[in-house]
Amino acid sequence: MLVVRETYDALAKGNLDDLRGSLLADDVVFHVPGRGALAGDYRGKDEVLNYLTRLGELSGNTMGYEPESFLVDGDRVAAMVRVRGERGDRRLEDHGVHMFRVSDGKITERWSYPYDPYLFDEFSA
């Protein structure tokens, strides 16, 4: 679970180098739901980091994830998160779950389950 918490810490600091270097597996996959511009599967460190960079740029680097609690079972970690961001006059405030698979101390996969996926689609449109 430590690698998941460290991921949120790195995101809060805007430290994508830590994500690339020690937190994400080379073959990591992020699954982003919805129908918006950012929805889809991102495979490998480069695609995942490009997605996170685009998300940051889209929100003027206001996007934040506050983990509220974690559930751990073997190689899986579920993080209940509060998500906030701003984009011009749009505000995103939602809750959701990020489900992670961890192997050898690195994140190999992440699924996002926002409480309101349409809200995120509207925010990223």
PDB file of C-alpha atoms in Angstrom:
ATOM      1  CA  MET A   1       0.000   0.000   0.000  1.00  0.00           C
ATOM      2  CA  LEU A   2       2.933   2.325   0.581  1.00  0.00           C
ATOM      3  CA  VAL A   3       3.561   2.777  -3.159  1.00  0.00           C
ATOM      4  CA  VAL A   4      -0.046   3.920  -3.646  1.00  0.00           C
ATOM      5  CA  ARG A   5       0.231   6.529  -0.894  1.00  0.00           C
ATOM      6  CA  GLU A   6       3.570   7.688  -2.336  1.00  0.00           C
ATOM      7  CA  THR A   7       1.877   8.072  -5.732  1.00  0.00           C
ATOM      8  CA  TYR A   8      -0.659  10.520  -4.292  1.00  0.00           C
ATOM      9  CA  ASP A   9       2.159  12.389  -2.518  1.00  0.00           C
ATOM     10  CA  ALA A  10       4.134  12.672  -5.779  1.00  0.00           C
ATOM     11  CA  LEU A  11       1.048  13.906  -7.648  1.00  0.00           C
ATOM     12  CA  ALA A  12       0.374  16.514  -4.960  1.00  0.00           C
ATOM     13  CA  LYS A  13       3.937  17.805  -5.353  1.00  0.00           C
ATOM     14  CA  GLY A  14       3.825  17.619  -9.153  1.00  0.00           C
ATOM     15  CA  ASN A  15       6.764  15.234  -9.022  1.00  0.00           C
ATOM     16  CA  LEU A  16       6.343  13.088 -12.122  1.00  0.00           C
ATOM     17  CA  ASP A  17      10.014  12.044 -11.945  1.00  0.00           C
ATOM     18  CA  ASP A  18       9.265   9.955  -8.841  1.00  0.00           C
ATOM     19  CA  LEU A  19       6.348   8.342 -10.640  1.00  0.00           C
ATOM     20  CA  ARG A  20       8.535   7.486 -13.626  1.00  0.00           C
ATOM     21  CA  GLY A  21      11.518   6.382 -11.579  1.00  0.00           C
ATOM     22  CA  SER A  22      10.269   4.301  -8.686  1.00  0.00           C
ATOM     23  CA  LEU A  23       6.482   4.122  -8.465  1.00  0.00           C
ATOM     24  CA  LEU A  24       5.203   2.945 -11.868  1.00  0.00           C
ATOM     25  CA  ALA A  25       6.052  -0.345 -13.562  1.00  0.00           C
ATOM     26  CA  ASP A  26       7.389  -0.059 -17.118  1.00  0.00           C
ATOM     27  CA  ASP A  27       4.238  -1.736 -18.480  1.00  0.00           C
ATOM     28  CA  VAL A  28       1.762   0.171 -16.257  1.00  0.00           C
ATOM     29  CA  VAL A  29      -1.793   0.645 -17.554  1.00  0.00           C
ATOM     30  CA  PHE A  30      -4.252   3.339 -16.419  1.00  0.00           C
ATOM     31  CA  HIS A  31      -7.926   2.791 -17.288  1.00  0.00           C
ATOM     32  CA  VAL A  32      -9.841   6.095 -17.449  1.00  0.00           C
ATOM     33  CA  PRO A  33     -13.617   5.695 -17.892  1.00  0.00           C
ATOM     34  CA  GLY A  34     -16.095   7.914 -19.645  1.00  0.00           C
ATOM     35  CA  ARG A  35     -16.682   9.501 -23.012  1.00  0.00           C
ATOM     36  CA  GLY A  36     -14.605  12.639 -22.564  1.00  0.00           C
ATOM     37  CA  ALA A  37     -11.409  13.731 -24.255  1.00  0.00           C
ATOM     38  CA  LEU A  38      -9.235  11.982 -21.666  1.00  0.00           C
ATOM     39  CA  ALA A  39     -11.141   8.680 -21.467  1.00  0.00           C
ATOM     40  CA  GLY A  40      -9.308   5.563 -22.556  1.00  0.00           C
ATOM     41  CA  ASP A  41      -6.504   3.204 -21.643  1.00  0.00           C
ATOM     42  CA  TYR A  42      -2.984   4.539 -21.210  1.00  0.00           C
ATOM     43  CA  ARG A  43      -0.240   1.929 -21.576  1.00  0.00           C
ATOM     44  CA  GLY A  44       3.336   2.321 -20.423  1.00  0.00           C
ATOM     45  CA  LYS A  45       5.007   5.047 -18.395  1.00  0.00           C
ATOM     46  CA  ASP A  46       5.128   7.552 -21.248  1.00  0.00           C
ATOM     47  CA  GLU A  47       1.398   7.364 -22.005  1.00  0.00           C
ATOM     48  CA  VAL A  48       0.438   7.437 -18.315  1.00  0.00           C
ATOM     49  CA  LEU A  49       2.668  10.426 -17.596  1.00  0.00           C
ATOM     50  CA  ASN A  50       1.404  12.219 -20.723  1.00  0.00           C
ATOM     51  CA  TYR A  51      -2.162  11.651 -19.492  1.00  0.00           C
ATOM     52  CA  LEU A  52      -1.310  13.047 -16.053  1.00  0.00           C
ATOM     53  CA  THR A  53       0.469  16.012 -17.655  1.00  0.00           C
ATOM     54  CA  ARG A  54      -2.539  16.753 -19.896  1.00  0.00           C
ATOM     55  CA  LEU A  55      -4.857  16.515 -16.900  1.00  0.00           C
ATOM     56  CA  GLY A  56      -2.661  18.949 -14.986  1.00  0.00           C
ATOM     57  CA  GLU A  57      -2.506  21.383 -17.900  1.00  0.00           C
ATOM     58  CA  LEU A  58      -6.247  21.155 -18.444  1.00  0.00           C
ATOM     59  CA  SER A  59      -6.899  22.139 -14.844  1.00  0.00           C
ATOM     60  CA  GLY A  60      -4.161  24.755 -14.572  1.00  0.00           C
ATOM     61  CA  ASN A  61      -2.423  22.331 -12.204  1.00  0.00           C
ATOM     62  CA  THR A  62      -5.305  22.564  -9.720  1.00  0.00           C
ATOM     63  CA  MET A  63      -6.277  18.902  -9.979  1.00  0.00           C
ATOM     64  CA  GLY A  64      -5.886  17.206  -6.636  1.00  0.00           C
ATOM     65  CA  TYR A  65      -6.545  13.768  -5.234  1.00  0.00           C
ATOM     66  CA  GLU A  66      -7.016  13.405  -1.495  1.00  0.00           C
ATOM     67  CA  PRO A  67      -7.014   9.780  -0.410  1.00  0.00           C
ATOM     68  CA  GLU A  68      -9.494   9.302   2.415  1.00  0.00           C
ATOM     69  CA  SER A  69      -9.043   5.594   3.094  1.00  0.00           C
ATOM     70  CA  PHE A  70      -7.432   2.470   1.697  1.00  0.00           C
ATOM     71  CA  LEU A  71      -8.417  -1.179   1.470  1.00  0.00           C
ATOM     72  CA  VAL A  72      -5.677  -3.705   0.829  1.00  0.00           C
ATOM     73  CA  ASP A  73      -5.981  -7.324  -0.291  1.00  0.00           C
ATOM     74  CA  GLY A  74      -2.839  -8.987  -1.564  1.00  0.00           C
ATOM     75  CA  ASP A  75      -1.662  -7.200  -4.703  1.00  0.00           C
ATOM     76  CA  ARG A  76      -4.739  -4.964  -4.891  1.00  0.00           C
ATOM     77  CA  VAL A  77      -5.284  -1.619  -3.199  1.00  0.00           C
ATOM     78  CA  ALA A  78      -8.490   0.403  -3.341  1.00  0.00           C
ATOM     79  CA  ALA A  79      -8.169   4.077  -2.482  1.00  0.00           C
ATOM     80  CA  MET A  80     -11.274   6.116  -1.716  1.00  0.00           C
ATOM     81  CA  VAL A  81     -10.414   9.590  -2.971  1.00  0.00           C
ATOM     82  CA  ARG A  82     -11.777  13.088  -3.061  1.00  0.00           C
ATOM     83  CA  VAL A  83     -11.075  14.745  -6.422  1.00  0.00           C
ATOM     84  CA  ARG A  84     -10.939  18.497  -6.939  1.00  0.00           C
ATOM     85  CA  GLY A  85      -9.966  20.744  -9.796  1.00  0.00           C
ATOM     86  CA  GLU A  86     -10.731  23.998 -11.552  1.00  0.00           C
ATOM     87  CA  ARG A  87     -10.837  24.885 -15.206  1.00  0.00           C
ATOM     88  CA  GLY A  88     -11.831  28.471 -15.923  1.00  0.00           C
ATOM     89  CA  ASP A  89     -15.283  28.812 -14.429  1.00  0.00           C
ATOM     90  CA  ARG A  90     -15.731  25.024 -14.110  1.00  0.00           C
ATOM     91  CA  ARG A  91     -15.189  23.304 -10.800  1.00  0.00           C
ATOM     92  CA  LEU A  92     -14.775  19.601 -10.295  1.00  0.00           C
ATOM     93  CA  GLU A  93     -15.542  18.199  -6.893  1.00  0.00           C
ATOM     94  CA  ASP A  94     -16.248  14.507  -6.723  1.00  0.00           C
ATOM     95  CA  HIS A  95     -15.473  11.338  -4.838  1.00  0.00           C
ATOM     96  CA  GLY A  96     -14.441   8.040  -6.303  1.00  0.00           C
ATOM     97  CA  VAL A  97     -12.346   4.934  -6.048  1.00  0.00           C
ATOM     98  CA  HIS A  98      -8.995   4.203  -7.621  1.00  0.00           C
ATOM     99  CA  MET A  99      -8.264   0.493  -7.778  1.00  0.00           C
ATOM    100  CA  PHE A 100      -4.585  -0.400  -8.085  1.00  0.00           C
ATOM    101  CA  ARG A 101      -2.702  -3.586  -8.819  1.00  0.00           C
ATOM    102  CA  VAL A 102       0.812  -3.615  -7.361  1.00  0.00           C
ATOM    103  CA  SER A 103       3.669  -5.946  -8.227  1.00  0.00           C
ATOM    104  CA  ASP A 104       7.253  -5.851  -6.938  1.00  0.00           C
ATOM    105  CA  GLY A 105       6.561  -2.562  -5.154  1.00  0.00           C
ATOM    106  CA  LYS A 106       5.346  -0.754  -8.296  1.00  0.00           C
ATOM    107  CA  ILE A 107       1.949   0.120  -9.684  1.00  0.00           C
ATOM    108  CA  THR A 108       1.117  -2.075 -12.656  1.00  0.00           C
ATOM    109  CA  GLU A 109      -2.493  -1.041 -13.219  1.00  0.00           C
ATOM    110  CA  ARG A 110      -5.036   1.546 -12.085  1.00  0.00           C
ATOM    111  CA  TRP A 111      -8.774   1.721 -12.681  1.00  0.00           C
ATOM    112  CA  SER A 112     -10.691   4.935 -11.936  1.00  0.00           C
ATOM    113  CA  TYR A 113     -14.280   4.829 -10.712  1.00  0.00           C
ATOM    114  CA  PRO A 114     -15.593   8.372 -10.226  1.00  0.00           C
ATOM    115  CA  TYR A 115     -18.849   8.774  -8.346  1.00  0.00           C
ATOM    116  CA  ASP A 116     -20.143  10.886 -11.253  1.00  0.00           C
ATOM    117  CA  PRO A 117     -18.274  10.001 -14.476  1.00  0.00           C
ATOM    118  CA  TYR A 118     -20.335  12.496 -16.492  1.00  0.00           C
ATOM    119  CA  LEU A 119     -19.129  15.305 -14.245  1.00  0.00           C
ATOM    120  CA  PHE A 120     -15.531  14.436 -15.121  1.00  0.00           C
ATOM    121  CA  ASP A 121     -16.437  14.195 -18.827  1.00  0.00           C
ATOM    122  CA  GLU A 122     -17.934  17.703 -18.695  1.00  0.00           C
ATOM    123  CA  PHE A 123     -14.893  19.015 -16.836  1.00  0.00           C
ATOM    124  CA  SER A 124     -12.459  17.650 -19.428  1.00  0.00           C
ATOM    125  CA  ALA A 125     -14.533  18.618 -22.492  1.00  0.00           C
TER     126      ALA A 125
END
